[in-house]
Amino acid sequence: MRVKEVIVVEGRSDERAVKRAVDAQIIVTSGYGIKETTFRAIEEADRRCGVIIFTDPDFMGERIRERLKLRVPGAKHAYLSRADATSEGDIGIENANPQAILAALEKVRTWVENPVDVFTKSDLIKNGLEGGPGALERRDKMGKLLGIGYGNGKQFLLRLNRFGVSREEFDKALNAIDLENGGPETC
């Protein structure tokens, strides 16, 4: 698959893993200490053909994503699940197989600055995504299906609304999880 946007990753190992999955131009941040020249290259790439931010599904990856989002607010975002990115306790895109990387890149989403809030905290609670047994696992599965990544309840709600997830997409993903698990774990 050819990706027209430039993909931004953390390290050279991530770059190699992505190149095994897709044909794309890639910019490497070299971790959290992103140089100004790298930021400028990312901003120019965004103006020219668009950018997909694709960082590791760990704390530092999220911090890097936040820094990039401030500099390139119109960027698209791709997420890998922790399960797809983990090998022998190490979490990173470099550990994912090409199929998982391709699946994540096929579900890219754009962060909306002033969204219409379709979802509320009560939607999460009612659907077993917050405040009950199995909520963490359900959010993880839902984030993977929707392409918005994992987050705690507050982060997950923000992502649902900011990435413009529709009620129909939400319900479809929820039904898929319920079919797999035999229903939500609610009281």
CSV table of C-alpha atoms in Angstrom, one decimal:
chain,number,residue,atom,x,y,z
A,1,MET,CA,0.0,0.0,0.0
A,2,ARG,CA,1.3,3.5,-0.9
A,3,VAL,CA,0.6,6.2,1.8
A,4,LYS,CA,0.5,9.8,0.4
A,5,GLU,CA,1.0,11.4,3.8
A,6,VAL,CA,4.4,11.5,5.5
A,7,ILE,CA,4.4,9.2,8.6
A,8,VAL,CA,6.1,10.5,11.7
A,9,VAL,CA,7.6,7.9,14.0
A,10,GLU,CA,9.9,7.9,17.1
A,11,GLY,CA,12.9,5.9,16.0
A,12,ARG,CA,14.8,4.2,13.2
A,13,SER,CA,13.5,0.7,14.3
A,14,ASP,CA,9.9,2.1,14.0
A,15,GLU,CA,10.8,3.4,10.5
A,16,ARG,CA,12.0,0.0,9.4
A,17,ALA,CA,8.9,-1.7,10.7
A,18,VAL,CA,6.6,0.8,8.9
A,19,LYS,CA,8.5,0.4,5.7
A,20,ARG,CA,8.0,-3.3,5.8
A,21,ALA,CA,4.3,-2.7,5.9
A,22,VAL,CA,3.7,0.3,3.5
A,23,ASP,CA,5.4,2.4,0.9
A,24,ALA,CA,5.7,5.9,2.5
A,25,GLN,CA,8.0,8.8,3.3
A,26,ILE,CA,8.9,8.8,7.0
A,27,ILE,CA,10.3,11.4,9.4
A,28,VAL,CA,11.9,10.1,12.6
A,29,THR,CA,11.7,12.3,15.7
A,30,SER,CA,14.5,10.5,17.5
A,31,GLY,CA,12.4,10.4,20.7
A,32,TYR,CA,11.1,13.2,22.9
A,33,GLY,CA,13.9,15.7,22.4
A,34,ILE,CA,12.7,16.7,18.9
A,35,LYS,CA,15.0,19.2,17.2
A,36,GLU,CA,13.6,22.4,15.8
A,37,THR,CA,14.8,21.3,12.3
A,38,THR,CA,12.7,18.1,12.7
A,39,PHE,CA,9.7,20.1,13.7
A,40,ARG,CA,10.1,22.4,10.7
A,41,ALA,CA,10.4,19.4,8.4
A,42,ILE,CA,7.2,17.9,9.9
A,43,GLU,CA,5.4,21.2,9.4
A,44,GLU,CA,6.5,21.5,5.8
A,45,ALA,CA,5.5,17.9,5.1
A,46,ASP,CA,2.0,18.7,6.6
A,47,ARG,CA,1.6,21.7,4.3
A,48,ARG,CA,2.9,19.7,1.3
A,49,CYS,CA,1.0,16.4,1.6
A,50,GLY,CA,-0.2,15.8,5.1
A,51,VAL,CA,1.2,14.0,8.1
A,52,ILE,CA,0.2,10.9,10.1
A,53,ILE,CA,1.5,10.8,13.7
A,54,PHE,CA,2.3,7.2,14.6
A,55,THR,CA,4.0,6.9,18.0
A,56,ASP,CA,4.4,4.0,20.4
A,57,PRO,CA,1.4,3.1,22.6
A,58,ASP,CA,3.2,4.0,25.8
A,59,PHE,CA,3.6,7.0,28.1
A,60,MET,CA,6.5,8.6,26.1
A,61,GLY,CA,4.8,7.9,22.8
A,62,GLU,CA,1.7,9.8,24.0
A,63,ARG,CA,3.9,12.7,25.2
A,64,ILE,CA,5.6,12.9,21.8
A,65,ARG,CA,2.2,12.8,20.1
A,66,GLU,CA,0.9,15.7,22.3
A,67,ARG,CA,4.0,17.8,21.4
A,68,LEU,CA,3.5,17.1,17.7
A,69,LYS,CA,-0.2,17.8,17.9
A,70,LEU,CA,0.5,21.3,19.1
A,71,ARG,CA,2.9,22.0,16.2
A,72,VAL,CA,0.8,20.2,13.5
A,73,PRO,CA,-2.8,20.5,14.7
A,74,GLY,CA,-4.3,19.2,11.4
A,75,ALA,CA,-2.2,16.0,11.4
A,76,LYS,CA,-3.9,12.6,11.2
A,77,HIS,CA,-3.3,10.0,13.9
A,78,ALA,CA,-2.7,6.3,13.7
A,79,TYR,CA,-2.7,4.1,16.8
A,80,LEU,CA,-1.4,0.5,17.5
A,81,SER,CA,-2.7,-1.4,20.4
A,82,ARG,CA,-0.3,-2.3,23.2
A,83,ALA,CA,-0.9,-6.0,22.4
A,84,ASP,CA,0.1,-5.5,18.8
A,85,ALA,CA,3.2,-3.5,19.7
A,86,THR,CA,4.6,-5.6,22.6
A,87,SER,CA,7.3,-8.2,22.4
A,88,GLU,CA,9.1,-9.6,25.4
A,89,GLY,CA,7.9,-6.7,27.6
A,90,ASP,CA,9.1,-4.1,25.1
A,91,ILE,CA,6.4,-1.7,23.7
A,92,GLY,CA,7.0,-0.1,20.4
A,93,ILE,CA,5.9,0.1,16.8
A,94,GLU,CA,9.1,-1.8,15.9
A,95,ASN,CA,7.6,-4.9,17.5
A,96,ALA,CA,4.4,-4.9,15.4
A,97,ASN,CA,3.9,-7.1,12.4
A,98,PRO,CA,3.2,-5.5,9.0
A,99,GLN,CA,-0.5,-6.5,9.1
A,100,ALA,CA,-1.0,-4.7,12.4
A,101,ILE,CA,0.8,-1.6,11.1
A,102,LEU,CA,-1.3,-1.6,7.9
A,103,ALA,CA,-4.5,-2.0,9.9
A,104,ALA,CA,-3.6,0.9,12.1
A,105,LEU,CA,-2.7,3.1,9.1
A,106,GLU,CA,-6.0,2.2,7.4
A,107,LYS,CA,-7.9,3.7,10.4
A,108,VAL,CA,-6.2,7.1,10.6
A,109,ARG,CA,-8.3,9.9,12.1
A,110,THR,CA,-8.0,13.7,12.3
A,111,TRP,CA,-8.2,15.5,15.7
A,112,VAL,CA,-11.0,18.1,15.6
A,113,GLU,CA,-10.4,21.2,17.7
A,114,ASN,CA,-14.0,22.2,18.3
A,115,PRO,CA,-16.0,19.1,18.1
A,116,VAL,CA,-19.7,18.5,18.7
A,117,ASP,CA,-19.7,16.2,21.8
A,118,VAL,CA,-21.6,13.2,20.7
A,119,PHE,CA,-20.6,11.1,23.7
A,120,THR,CA,-20.7,11.7,27.4
A,121,LYS,CA,-19.4,9.9,30.4
A,122,SER,CA,-22.7,8.2,30.9
A,123,ASP,CA,-22.3,6.6,27.5
A,124,LEU,CA,-19.1,5.0,28.7
A,125,ILE,CA,-20.6,3.8,32.0
A,126,LYS,CA,-23.7,2.5,30.3
A,127,ASN,CA,-21.7,0.5,27.8
A,128,GLY,CA,-19.2,-1.0,30.3
A,129,LEU,CA,-16.3,1.2,29.1
A,130,GLU,CA,-15.8,3.0,32.5
A,131,GLY,CA,-16.3,2.3,36.1
A,132,GLY,CA,-16.8,-1.5,36.1
A,133,PRO,CA,-15.1,-4.8,35.8
A,134,GLY,CA,-13.6,-5.3,32.3
A,135,ALA,CA,-13.8,-1.6,31.4
A,136,LEU,CA,-10.1,-1.3,30.7
A,137,GLU,CA,-10.2,-4.3,28.3
A,138,ARG,CA,-13.3,-3.1,26.6
A,139,ARG,CA,-11.8,0.4,26.0
A,140,ASP,CA,-8.6,-1.2,24.7
A,141,LYS,CA,-10.6,-3.4,22.2
A,142,MET,CA,-12.9,-0.5,21.3
A,143,GLY,CA,-9.9,1.9,20.7
A,144,LYS,CA,-8.3,-0.7,18.4
A,145,LEU,CA,-11.5,-1.2,16.4
A,146,LEU,CA,-12.1,2.5,16.0
A,147,GLY,CA,-8.5,3.4,15.4
A,148,ILE,CA,-8.3,5.9,18.4
A,149,GLY,CA,-6.0,4.0,20.7
A,150,TYR,CA,-6.2,3.2,24.3
A,151,GLY,CA,-6.9,5.7,27.0
A,152,ASN,CA,-8.3,6.0,30.5
A,153,GLY,CA,-12.0,6.9,30.7
A,154,LYS,CA,-11.4,10.6,30.4
A,155,GLN,CA,-8.9,10.3,27.6
A,156,PHE,CA,-11.1,7.8,25.8
A,157,LEU,CA,-14.2,10.1,25.9
A,158,LEU,CA,-12.1,13.0,24.6
A,159,ARG,CA,-10.8,10.9,21.7
A,160,LEU,CA,-14.3,9.6,20.8
A,161,ASN,CA,-15.4,13.2,20.4
A,162,ARG,CA,-12.2,14.8,19.1
A,163,PHE,CA,-11.7,12.2,16.4
A,164,GLY,CA,-15.3,12.5,15.3
A,165,VAL,CA,-16.4,9.0,16.0
A,166,SER,CA,-20.0,8.6,14.9
A,167,ARG,CA,-22.7,6.9,17.0
A,168,GLU,CA,-23.0,4.3,14.3
A,169,GLU,CA,-19.3,3.5,14.4
A,170,PHE,CA,-19.4,3.4,18.2
A,171,ASP,CA,-22.4,1.0,18.2
A,172,LYS,CA,-20.9,-1.2,15.5
A,173,ALA,CA,-17.6,-1.6,17.5
A,174,LEU,CA,-19.5,-2.2,20.7
A,175,ASN,CA,-21.6,-4.9,19.1
A,176,ALA,CA,-18.4,-6.6,17.7
A,177,ILE,CA,-16.9,-6.6,21.3
A,178,ASP,CA,-20.2,-7.9,22.8
A,179,LEU,CA,-20.4,-10.7,20.2
A,180,GLU,CA,-16.8,-11.7,21.0
A,181,ASN,CA,-17.2,-11.5,24.8
A,182,GLY,CA,-20.8,-12.5,25.2
A,183,GLY,CA,-22.0,-9.0,26.3
A,184,PRO,CA,-21.0,-6.1,28.4
A,185,GLU,CA,-19.9,-6.6,32.0
A,186,THR,CA,-22.4,-4.2,33.6
A,187,CYS,CA,-24.4,-4.5,36.8
